[in-house]
Short mmCIF file of C-alpha atoms in Angstrom, two decimals:
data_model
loop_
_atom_site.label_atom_id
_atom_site.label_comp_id
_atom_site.label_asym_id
_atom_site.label_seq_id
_atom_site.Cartn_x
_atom_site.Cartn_y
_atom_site.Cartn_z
CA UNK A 1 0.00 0.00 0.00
CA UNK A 2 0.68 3.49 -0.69
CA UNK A 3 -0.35 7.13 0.65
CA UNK A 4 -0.08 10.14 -0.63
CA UNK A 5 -0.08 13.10 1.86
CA UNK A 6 -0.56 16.68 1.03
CA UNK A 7 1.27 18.70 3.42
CA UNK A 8 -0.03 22.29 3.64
CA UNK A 9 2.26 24.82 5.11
CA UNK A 10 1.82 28.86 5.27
CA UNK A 11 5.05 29.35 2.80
CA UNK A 12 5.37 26.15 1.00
CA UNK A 13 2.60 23.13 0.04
CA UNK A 14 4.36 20.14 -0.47
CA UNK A 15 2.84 16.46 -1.81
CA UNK A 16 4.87 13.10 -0.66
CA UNK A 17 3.76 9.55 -1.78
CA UNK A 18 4.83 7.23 1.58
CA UNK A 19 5.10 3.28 1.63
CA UNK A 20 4.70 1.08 4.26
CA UNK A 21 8.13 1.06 4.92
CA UNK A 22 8.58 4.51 6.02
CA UNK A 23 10.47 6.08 3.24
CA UNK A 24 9.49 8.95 1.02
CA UNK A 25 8.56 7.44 -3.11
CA UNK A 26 8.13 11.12 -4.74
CA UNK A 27 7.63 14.83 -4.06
CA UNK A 28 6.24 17.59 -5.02
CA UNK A 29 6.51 21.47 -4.22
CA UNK A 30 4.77 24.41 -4.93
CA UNK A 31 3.89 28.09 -2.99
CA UNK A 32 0.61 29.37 -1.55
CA UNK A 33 -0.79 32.15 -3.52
CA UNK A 34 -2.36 35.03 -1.23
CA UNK A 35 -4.60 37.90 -3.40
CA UNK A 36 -6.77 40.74 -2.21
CA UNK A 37 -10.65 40.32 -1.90
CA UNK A 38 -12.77 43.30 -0.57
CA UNK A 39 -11.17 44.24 2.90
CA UNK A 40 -9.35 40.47 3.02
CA UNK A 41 -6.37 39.12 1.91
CA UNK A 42 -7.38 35.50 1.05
CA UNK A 43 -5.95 32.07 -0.30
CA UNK A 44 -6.38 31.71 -4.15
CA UNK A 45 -7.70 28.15 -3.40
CA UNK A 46 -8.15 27.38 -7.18
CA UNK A 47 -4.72 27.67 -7.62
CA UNK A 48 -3.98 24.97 -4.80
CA UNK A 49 -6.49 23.27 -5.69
CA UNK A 50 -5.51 22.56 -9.14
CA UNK A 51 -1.58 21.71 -8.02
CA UNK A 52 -3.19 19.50 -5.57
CA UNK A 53 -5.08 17.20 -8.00
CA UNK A 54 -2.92 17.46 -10.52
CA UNK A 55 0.23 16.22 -8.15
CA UNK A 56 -2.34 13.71 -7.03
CA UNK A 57 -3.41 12.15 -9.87
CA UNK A 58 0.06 11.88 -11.18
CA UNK A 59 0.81 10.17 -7.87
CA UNK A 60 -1.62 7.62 -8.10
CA UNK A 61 -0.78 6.77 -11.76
CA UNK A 62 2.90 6.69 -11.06
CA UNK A 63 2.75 5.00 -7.66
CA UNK A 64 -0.47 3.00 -7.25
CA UNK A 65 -1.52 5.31 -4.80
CA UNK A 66 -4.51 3.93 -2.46
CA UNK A 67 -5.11 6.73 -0.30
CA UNK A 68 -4.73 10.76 0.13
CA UNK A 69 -4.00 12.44 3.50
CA UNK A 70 -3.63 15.95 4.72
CA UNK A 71 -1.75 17.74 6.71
CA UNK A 72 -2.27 21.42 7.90
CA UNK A 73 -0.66 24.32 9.45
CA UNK A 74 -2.40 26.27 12.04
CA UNK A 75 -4.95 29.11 12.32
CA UNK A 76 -6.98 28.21 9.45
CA UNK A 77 -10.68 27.85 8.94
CA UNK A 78 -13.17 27.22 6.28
CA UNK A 79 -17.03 28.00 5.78
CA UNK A 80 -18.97 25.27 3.49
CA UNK A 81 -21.96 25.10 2.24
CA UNK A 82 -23.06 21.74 0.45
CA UNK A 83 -20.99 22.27 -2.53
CA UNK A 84 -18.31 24.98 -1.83
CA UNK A 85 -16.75 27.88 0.19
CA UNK A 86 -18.95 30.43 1.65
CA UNK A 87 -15.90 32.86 1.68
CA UNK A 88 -12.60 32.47 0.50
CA UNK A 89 -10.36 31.36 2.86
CA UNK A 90 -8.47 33.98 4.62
CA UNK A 91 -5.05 34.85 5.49
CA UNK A 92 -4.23 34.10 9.36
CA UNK A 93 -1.60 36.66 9.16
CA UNK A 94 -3.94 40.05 9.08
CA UNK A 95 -5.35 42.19 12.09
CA UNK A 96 -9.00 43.16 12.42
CA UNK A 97 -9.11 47.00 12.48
CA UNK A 98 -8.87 48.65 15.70
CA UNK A 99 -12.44 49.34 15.97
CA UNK A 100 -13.70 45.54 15.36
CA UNK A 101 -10.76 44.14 17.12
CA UNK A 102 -11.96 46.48 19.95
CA UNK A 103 -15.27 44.42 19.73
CA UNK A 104 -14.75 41.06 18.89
CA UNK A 105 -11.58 40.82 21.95
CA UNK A 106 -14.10 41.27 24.53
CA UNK A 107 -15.76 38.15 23.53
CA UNK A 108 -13.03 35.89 24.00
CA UNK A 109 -12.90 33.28 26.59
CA UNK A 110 -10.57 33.21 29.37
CA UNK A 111 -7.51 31.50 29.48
CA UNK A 112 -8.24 29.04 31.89
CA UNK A 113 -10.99 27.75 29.57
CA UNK A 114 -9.40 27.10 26.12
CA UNK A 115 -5.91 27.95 27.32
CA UNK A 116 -5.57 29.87 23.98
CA UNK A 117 -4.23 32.83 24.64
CA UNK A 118 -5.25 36.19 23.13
CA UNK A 119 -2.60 36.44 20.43
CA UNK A 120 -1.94 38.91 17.09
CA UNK A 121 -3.55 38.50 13.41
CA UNK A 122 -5.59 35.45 12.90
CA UNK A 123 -3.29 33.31 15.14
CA UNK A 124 -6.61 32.12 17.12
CA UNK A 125 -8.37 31.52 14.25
CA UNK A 126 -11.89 31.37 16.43
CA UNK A 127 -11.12 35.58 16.41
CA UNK A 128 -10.70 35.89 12.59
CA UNK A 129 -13.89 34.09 12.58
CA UNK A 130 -15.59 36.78 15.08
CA UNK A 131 -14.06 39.11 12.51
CA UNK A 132 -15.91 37.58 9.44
CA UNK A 133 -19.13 37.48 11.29
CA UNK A 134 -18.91 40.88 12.01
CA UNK A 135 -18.63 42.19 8.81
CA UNK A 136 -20.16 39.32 5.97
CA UNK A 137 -22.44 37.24 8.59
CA UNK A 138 -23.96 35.82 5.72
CA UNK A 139 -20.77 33.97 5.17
CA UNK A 140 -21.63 32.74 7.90
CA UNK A 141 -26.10 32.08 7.64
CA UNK A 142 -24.63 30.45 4.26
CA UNK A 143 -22.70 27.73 5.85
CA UNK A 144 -23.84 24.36 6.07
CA UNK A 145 -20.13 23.30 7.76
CA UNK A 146 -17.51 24.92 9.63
CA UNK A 147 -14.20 23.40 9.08
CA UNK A 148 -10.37 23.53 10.01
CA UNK A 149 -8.04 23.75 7.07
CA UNK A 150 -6.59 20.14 6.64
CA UNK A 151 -10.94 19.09 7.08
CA UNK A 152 -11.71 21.34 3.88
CA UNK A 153 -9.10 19.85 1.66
CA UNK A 154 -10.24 16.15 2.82
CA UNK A 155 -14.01 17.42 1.94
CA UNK A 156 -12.59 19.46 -0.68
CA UNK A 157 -11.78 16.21 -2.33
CA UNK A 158 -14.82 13.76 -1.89
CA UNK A 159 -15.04 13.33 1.68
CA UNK A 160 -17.17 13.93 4.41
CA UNK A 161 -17.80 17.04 6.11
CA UNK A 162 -15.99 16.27 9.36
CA UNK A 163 -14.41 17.70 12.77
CA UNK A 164 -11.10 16.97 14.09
CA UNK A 165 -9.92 17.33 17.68
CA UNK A 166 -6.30 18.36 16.92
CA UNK A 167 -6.92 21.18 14.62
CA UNK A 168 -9.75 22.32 16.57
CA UNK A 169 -7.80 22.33 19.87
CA UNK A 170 -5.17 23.82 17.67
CA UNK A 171 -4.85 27.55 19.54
CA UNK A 172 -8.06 28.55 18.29
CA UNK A 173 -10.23 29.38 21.55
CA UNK A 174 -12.82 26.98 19.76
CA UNK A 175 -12.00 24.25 22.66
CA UNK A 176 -11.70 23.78 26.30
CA UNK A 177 -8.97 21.27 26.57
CA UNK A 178 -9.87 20.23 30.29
CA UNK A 179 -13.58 19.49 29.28
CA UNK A 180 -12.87 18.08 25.91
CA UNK A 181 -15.61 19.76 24.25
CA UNK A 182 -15.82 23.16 22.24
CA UNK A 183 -15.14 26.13 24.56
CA UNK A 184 -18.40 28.94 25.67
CA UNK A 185 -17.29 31.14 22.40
CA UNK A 186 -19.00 28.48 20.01
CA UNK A 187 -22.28 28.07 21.84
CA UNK A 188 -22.36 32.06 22.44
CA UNK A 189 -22.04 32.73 18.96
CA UNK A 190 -24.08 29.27 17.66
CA UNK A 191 -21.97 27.48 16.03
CA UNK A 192 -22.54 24.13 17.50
CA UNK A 193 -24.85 23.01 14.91
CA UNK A 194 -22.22 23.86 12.20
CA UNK A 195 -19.57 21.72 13.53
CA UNK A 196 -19.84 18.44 12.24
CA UNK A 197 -19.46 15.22 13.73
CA UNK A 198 -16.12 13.71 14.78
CA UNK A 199 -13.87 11.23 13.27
CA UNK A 200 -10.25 10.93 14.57
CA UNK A 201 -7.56 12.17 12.31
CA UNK A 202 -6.38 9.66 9.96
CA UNK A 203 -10.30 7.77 9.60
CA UNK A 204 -11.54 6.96 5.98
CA UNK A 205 -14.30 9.81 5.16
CA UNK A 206 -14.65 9.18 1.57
CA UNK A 207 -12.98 8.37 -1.93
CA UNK A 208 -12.19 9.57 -5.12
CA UNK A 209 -10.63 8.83 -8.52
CA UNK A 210 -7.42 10.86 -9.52
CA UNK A 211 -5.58 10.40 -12.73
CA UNK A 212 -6.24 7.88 -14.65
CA UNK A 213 -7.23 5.11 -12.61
CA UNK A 214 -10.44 3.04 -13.21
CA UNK A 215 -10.48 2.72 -9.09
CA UNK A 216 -11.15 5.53 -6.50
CA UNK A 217 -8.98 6.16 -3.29
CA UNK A 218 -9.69 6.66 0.32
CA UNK A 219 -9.29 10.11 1.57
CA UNK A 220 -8.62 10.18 4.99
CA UNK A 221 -9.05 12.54 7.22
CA UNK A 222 -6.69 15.30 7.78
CA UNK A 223 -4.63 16.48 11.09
CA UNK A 224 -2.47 19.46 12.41
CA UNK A 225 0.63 19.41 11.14
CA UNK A 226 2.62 19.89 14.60
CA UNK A 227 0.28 17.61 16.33
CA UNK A 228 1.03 15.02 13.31
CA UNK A 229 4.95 15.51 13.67
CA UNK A 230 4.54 14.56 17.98
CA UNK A 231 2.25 11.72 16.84
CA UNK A 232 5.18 10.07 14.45
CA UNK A 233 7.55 9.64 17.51
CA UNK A 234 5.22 9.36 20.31
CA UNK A 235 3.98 5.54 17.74
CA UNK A 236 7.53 4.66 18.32
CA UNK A 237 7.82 4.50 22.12
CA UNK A 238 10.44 6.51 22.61
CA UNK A 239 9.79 7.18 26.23
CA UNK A 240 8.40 10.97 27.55
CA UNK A 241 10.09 13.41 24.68
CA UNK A 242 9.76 16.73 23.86
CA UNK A 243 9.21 17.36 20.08
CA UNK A 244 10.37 20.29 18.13
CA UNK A 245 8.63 20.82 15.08
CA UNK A 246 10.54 23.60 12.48
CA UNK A 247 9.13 24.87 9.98
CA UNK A 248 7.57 28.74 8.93
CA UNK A 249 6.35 28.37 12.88
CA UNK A 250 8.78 26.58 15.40
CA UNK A 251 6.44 24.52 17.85
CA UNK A 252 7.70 22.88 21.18
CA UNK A 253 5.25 20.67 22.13
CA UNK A 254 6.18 18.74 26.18
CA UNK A 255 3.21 16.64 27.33
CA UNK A 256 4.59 16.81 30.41
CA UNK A 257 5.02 20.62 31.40
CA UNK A 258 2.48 21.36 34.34
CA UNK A 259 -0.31 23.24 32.86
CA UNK A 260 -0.16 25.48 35.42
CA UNK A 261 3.30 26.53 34.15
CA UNK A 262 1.87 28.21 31.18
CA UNK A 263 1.82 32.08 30.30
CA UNK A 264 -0.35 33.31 27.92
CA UNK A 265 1.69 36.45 27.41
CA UNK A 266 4.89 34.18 26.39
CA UNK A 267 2.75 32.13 23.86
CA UNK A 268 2.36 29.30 25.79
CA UNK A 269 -1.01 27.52 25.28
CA UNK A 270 -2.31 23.93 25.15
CA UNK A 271 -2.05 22.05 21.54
CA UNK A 272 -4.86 18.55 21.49
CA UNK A 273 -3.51 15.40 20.11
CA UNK A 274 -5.56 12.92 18.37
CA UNK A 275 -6.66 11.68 20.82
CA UNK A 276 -7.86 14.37 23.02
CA UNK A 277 -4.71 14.81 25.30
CA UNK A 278 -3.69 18.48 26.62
CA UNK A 279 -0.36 18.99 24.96
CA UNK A 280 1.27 22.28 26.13
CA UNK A 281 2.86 24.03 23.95
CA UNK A 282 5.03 27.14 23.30
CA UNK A 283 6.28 28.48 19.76
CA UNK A 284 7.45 31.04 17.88
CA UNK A 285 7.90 31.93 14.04
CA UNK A 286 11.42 30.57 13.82
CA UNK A 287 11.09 29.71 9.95
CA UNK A 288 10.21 33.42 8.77
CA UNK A 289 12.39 34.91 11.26
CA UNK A 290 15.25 32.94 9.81
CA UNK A 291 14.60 34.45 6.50
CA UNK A 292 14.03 38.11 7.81
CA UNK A 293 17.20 38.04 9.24
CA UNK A 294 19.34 36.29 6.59
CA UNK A 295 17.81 37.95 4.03
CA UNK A 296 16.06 34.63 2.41
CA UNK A 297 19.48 32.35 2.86
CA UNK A 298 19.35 29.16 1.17
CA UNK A 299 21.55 26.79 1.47
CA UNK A 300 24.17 25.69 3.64
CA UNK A 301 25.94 27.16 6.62
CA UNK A 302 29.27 26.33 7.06
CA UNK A 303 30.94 25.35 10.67
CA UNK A 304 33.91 28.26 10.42
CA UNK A 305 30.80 31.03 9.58
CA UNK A 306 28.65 29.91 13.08
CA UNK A 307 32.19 30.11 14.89
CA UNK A 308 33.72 33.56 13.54
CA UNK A 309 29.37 35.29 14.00
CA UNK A 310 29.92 33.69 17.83
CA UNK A 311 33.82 35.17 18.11
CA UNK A 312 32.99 38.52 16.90
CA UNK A 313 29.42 38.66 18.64
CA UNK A 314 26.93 39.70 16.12
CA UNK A 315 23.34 38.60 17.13
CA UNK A 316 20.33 38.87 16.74
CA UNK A 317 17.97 39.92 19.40
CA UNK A 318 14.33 39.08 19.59
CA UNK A 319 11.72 39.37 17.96
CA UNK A 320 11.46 39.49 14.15
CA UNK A 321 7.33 38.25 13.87
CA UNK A 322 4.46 38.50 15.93
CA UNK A 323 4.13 36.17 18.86
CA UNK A 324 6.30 34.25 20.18
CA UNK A 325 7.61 34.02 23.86
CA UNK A 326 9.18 37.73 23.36
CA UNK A 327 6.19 39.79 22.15
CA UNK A 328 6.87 43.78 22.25
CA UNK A 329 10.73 43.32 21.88
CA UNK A 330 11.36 44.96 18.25
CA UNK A 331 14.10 42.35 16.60
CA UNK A 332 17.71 43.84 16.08
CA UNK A 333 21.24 42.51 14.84
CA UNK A 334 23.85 43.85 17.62
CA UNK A 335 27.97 44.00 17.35
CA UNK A 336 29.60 44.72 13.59
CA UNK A 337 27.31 44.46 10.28
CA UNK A 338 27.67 41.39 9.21
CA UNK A 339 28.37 40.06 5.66
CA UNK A 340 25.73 37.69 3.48
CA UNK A 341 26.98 34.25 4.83
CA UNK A 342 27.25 35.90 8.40
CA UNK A 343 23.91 36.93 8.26
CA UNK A 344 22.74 33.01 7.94
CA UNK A 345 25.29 32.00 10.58
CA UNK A 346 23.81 34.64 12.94
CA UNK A 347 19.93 33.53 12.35
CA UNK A 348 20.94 29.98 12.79
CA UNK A 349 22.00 30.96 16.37
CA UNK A 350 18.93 33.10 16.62
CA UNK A 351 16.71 29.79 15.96
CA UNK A 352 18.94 28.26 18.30
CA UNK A 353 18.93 30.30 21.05
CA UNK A 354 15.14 30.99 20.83
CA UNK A 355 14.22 26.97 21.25
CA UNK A 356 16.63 26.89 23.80
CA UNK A 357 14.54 29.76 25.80
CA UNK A 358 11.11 27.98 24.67
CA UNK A 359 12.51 24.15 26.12
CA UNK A 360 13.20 26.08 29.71
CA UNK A 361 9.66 27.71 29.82
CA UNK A 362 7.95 25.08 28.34
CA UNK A 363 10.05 22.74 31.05
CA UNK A 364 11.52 20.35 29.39
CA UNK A 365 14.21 18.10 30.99
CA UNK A 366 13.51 14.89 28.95
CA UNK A 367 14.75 13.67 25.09
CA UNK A 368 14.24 16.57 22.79
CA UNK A 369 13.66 15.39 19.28
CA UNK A 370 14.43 18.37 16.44
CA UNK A 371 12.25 17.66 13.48
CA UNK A 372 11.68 19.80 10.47
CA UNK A 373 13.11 21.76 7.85
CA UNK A 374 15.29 24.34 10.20
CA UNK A 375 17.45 21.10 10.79
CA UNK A 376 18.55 20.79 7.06
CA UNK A 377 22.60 18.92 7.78
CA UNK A 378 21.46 18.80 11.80
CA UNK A 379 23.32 22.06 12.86
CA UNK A 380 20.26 23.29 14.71
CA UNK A 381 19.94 19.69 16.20
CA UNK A 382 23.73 19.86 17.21
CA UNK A 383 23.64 23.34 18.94
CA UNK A 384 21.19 22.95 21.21
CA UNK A 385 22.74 19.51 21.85
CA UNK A 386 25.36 21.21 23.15
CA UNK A 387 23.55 24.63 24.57
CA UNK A 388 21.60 21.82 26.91
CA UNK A 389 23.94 18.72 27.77
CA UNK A 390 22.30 18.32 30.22
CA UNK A 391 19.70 16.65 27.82
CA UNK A 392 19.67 13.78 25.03
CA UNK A 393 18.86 14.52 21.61
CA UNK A 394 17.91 13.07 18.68
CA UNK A 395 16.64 14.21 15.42
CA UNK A 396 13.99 13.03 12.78
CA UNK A 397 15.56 10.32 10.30
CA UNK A 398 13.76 12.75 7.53
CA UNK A 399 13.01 16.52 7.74
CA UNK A 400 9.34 15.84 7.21
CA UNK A 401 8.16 14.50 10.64
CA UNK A 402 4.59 16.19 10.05
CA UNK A 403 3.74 14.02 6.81
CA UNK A 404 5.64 11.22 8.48
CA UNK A 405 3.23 11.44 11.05
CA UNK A 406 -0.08 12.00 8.59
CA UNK A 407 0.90 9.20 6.83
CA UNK A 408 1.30 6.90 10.09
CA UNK A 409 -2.32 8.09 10.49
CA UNK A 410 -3.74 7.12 7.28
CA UNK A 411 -2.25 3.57 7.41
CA UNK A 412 -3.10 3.00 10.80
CA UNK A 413 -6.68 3.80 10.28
CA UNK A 414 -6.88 0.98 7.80
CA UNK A 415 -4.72 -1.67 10.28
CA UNK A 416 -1.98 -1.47 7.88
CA UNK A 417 1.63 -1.33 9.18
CA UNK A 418 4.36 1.33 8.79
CA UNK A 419 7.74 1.75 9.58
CA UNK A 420 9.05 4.86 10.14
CA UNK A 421 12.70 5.32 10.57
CA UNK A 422 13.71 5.83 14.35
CA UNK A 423 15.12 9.34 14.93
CA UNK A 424 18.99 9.28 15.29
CA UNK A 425 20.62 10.66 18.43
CA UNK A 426 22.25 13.90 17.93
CA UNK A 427 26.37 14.83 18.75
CA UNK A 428 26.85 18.13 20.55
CA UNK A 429 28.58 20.52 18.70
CA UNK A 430 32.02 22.00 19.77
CA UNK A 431 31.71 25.87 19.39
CA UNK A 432 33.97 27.35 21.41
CA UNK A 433 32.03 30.15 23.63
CA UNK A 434 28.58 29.04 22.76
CA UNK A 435 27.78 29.41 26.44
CA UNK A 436 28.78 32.59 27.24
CA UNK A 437 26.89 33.96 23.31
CA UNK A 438 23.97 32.44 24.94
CA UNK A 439 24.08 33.86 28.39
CA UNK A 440 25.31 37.81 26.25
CA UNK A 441 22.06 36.80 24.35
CA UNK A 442 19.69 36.10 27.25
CA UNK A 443 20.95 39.39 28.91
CA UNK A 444 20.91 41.94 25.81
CA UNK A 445 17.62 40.27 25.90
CA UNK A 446 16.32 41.66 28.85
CA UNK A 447 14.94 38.59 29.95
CA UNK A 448 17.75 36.78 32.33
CA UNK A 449 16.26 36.70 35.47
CA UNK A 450 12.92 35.36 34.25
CA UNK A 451 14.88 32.31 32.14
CA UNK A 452 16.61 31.71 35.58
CA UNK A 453 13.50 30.80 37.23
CA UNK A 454 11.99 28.99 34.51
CA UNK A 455 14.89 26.82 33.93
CA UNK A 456 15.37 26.14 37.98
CA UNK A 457 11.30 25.09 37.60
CA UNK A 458 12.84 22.68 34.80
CA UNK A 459 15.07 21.03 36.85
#
């Protein structure tokens, strides 16, 4: 058996054909497109949409493909009526005007409820949603269905109409992790009725024929991509691990931090797993803050470059995106400009020093496992091996833990068996003054004292 997984990220969409043994057949890449509509800037979702079946159908003809899964970013949502979208789907990363945002905020549950705190943009997406209603409620008296983003693409392409606990649990204030059930925004505003049943992420919901084949395939359906990437090493009984998940967003996700620990002004908040389970969680945009501050590097970073930014002390001081667990701190290179390949060097360290901060407030003492594109030759993997030696590491046999993960789903849901690779444990690299960069960082920072306490409350 086969699977082909679409993996849809904020920056890049990506399609991977899996077999049972784990490893990756084919790929395929391509780029969101975001255009203007009224007031909104919104996905052009016939665009995707016609990458997506095409890369399908070739997959299926090429590969014997059996069955399609997806695999979502955050902060997305998607209003259905029987045949299509109510609205195009918007863009997480826009603020309400002032006067709306003034309105819709107060309507937000508390903390304590959804644990989802009250962040920038669309980040909960349940507040771009108050934002829609506002203006275009009949968006809204239109819709038959409600649905997360990796739900619409599984409907999208001949299944069910369906709810998923993951990516509605997903920092949305949608869902009050302690009950298990949606949070007091949904039944205030009535939108109970327009969530549709459950199936776990992963279940058959449908089929289809792509390409040329005379027989349809299952579509499964479709998870959060972070809660995918903890669900491909949590199968392989590893033991209590943290799991960092790189990409455009950096997620740290420790079942095992207190959830009393969490600060909503850090963002900290509780992910759901498939299953349910609190997950807490603390992240920042590590992926586009890479680029802002290398200028769009791609490519390698050598060893020498990381050593001479650390020697001469250029850094970069948070933050260079919304959120994160540094909000309010305006991002800014300090010490000599540096050149092009410096620039990399220094947001590599950035990254680096940023997860470090997130795995003492998010309390992590156990095995960290680095997963996702940030990782590219394990440098990222290798520094904070050797920031935190206090810690194992390991690191994802594959960059792509998240369709790794979807695709365990999918085949799992039909009792077939897969094999993932194990994640390989991780060598600390030998910078010389790493430590003291970090603790020049933490300071310049202006957060010392409070990554003290956290880390003490870690050990």
């Amino acid at each position: 058996m086969k699977v082909a997984v679409l993996d849809f990220g904020k920056t890049n969409s990506k399609l991977f054909v899996f077999g049972q043994d784990g490893q990756i057949l084919d790929e395929r890449r391509t780029q969101p497109n975001w255009t203007r509509k009224g007031d909104f800037s919104v996905l052009d979702e016939t665009a995707l949409h016609d990458w997506a079946a095409r890369v399908v159908g070739e997959a299926v003809d090429n590969h014997g493909v059996e069955g399609l899964m997806v695999s979502g970013h955050g902060c997305t949502f998607a209003l259905v009526d029987n045949a299509a979208l109510t609205h195009p789907i918007l863009d997480y990363e826009q603020e309400p005007p002032a006067e709306i945002a003034a309105q819709i905020d107060r309507r937000i549950p508390d903390f304590a409820e959804t644990f989802s705190p009250l962040l920038p943009l669309g980040f909960n997406y349940g507040r771009h949603m108050l934002w829609l209603k506002a203006v275009q409620s009949s968006a809204f008296d239109a819709a038959k269905s409600i649905l997360g983003h990796p739900q619409y693409w599984s409907w999208r392409f001949g299944g069910r109409a369906v709810s998923e606990v993951s990516y509605l649990g997903c920092h949305s204030h949608l869902w009050a992790p302690r009950k298990r059930d949606f949070s007091s925004l949904v039944d205030a505003e009535g939108w109970r009725g327009q969530m549709p049943a459950f199936e776990r992420a992963g279940a058959v919901i449908g089929e289809r024929r792509f390409g040329g084949a005379t027989q349809p395939i299952a579509i499964h359906n479709g998870v959060h991509d972070s809660n995918a990437a903890l669900h491909a090493y949590r199968r392989q009984e590893l033991g209590p691990v943290t799991v960092v998940s790189t990409g455009t967003w950096v997620v740290v996700l420790n079942p095992d931090c207190p959830l009393d620990a969490l600060d909503r002004d850090r963002d900290m908040l509780v992910n759901v797993d498939v299953d349910a389970g609190p997950v807490p969680t603390i992240r920042f945009m590590g992926g586009r803050e890479f680029a802002t501050i290398s200028a769009g590097w791609q490519g390698a970073i050598a060893h020498s470059l990381v050593q001479q930014v650390i020697d001469a002390g250029i850094m970069a001081l948070p933050s260079f995106a919304p959120g994160g667990p540094m909000p309010g701190h305006p991002g800014e290179l300090v010490g000599r400009t540096p050149n092009a390949e410096e620039r990399a060097a220094v947001a590599l360290l950035y990254v680096a020093l940023m997860i470090d901060l997130c795995l003492d407030l998010i309390h992590s003492n156990d095995t960290v496992i680095v997963d996702g594109g940030l990782n590219s030759g394990g440098v990222l993997a290798a520094l904070l091996a050797q920031l935190r030696p206090g810690q194992p590491f390991m690191q994802g046999a594959t960059l792509e833990g998240s369709a790794t993960g979807a695709a365990a789903l999918a085949f799992e849901s039909v009792g077939r068996e897969f094999a993932a690779e194990a994640p390989e444990p991780v060598c600390a690299s030998g910078f010389a003054g790493l430590a003291g960069y970090r603790d020049s960082w933490r300071g310049l920072s202006g957060d010392r004292g409070m990554v003290e306490t956290a880390a003490r409350g870690a050990r």
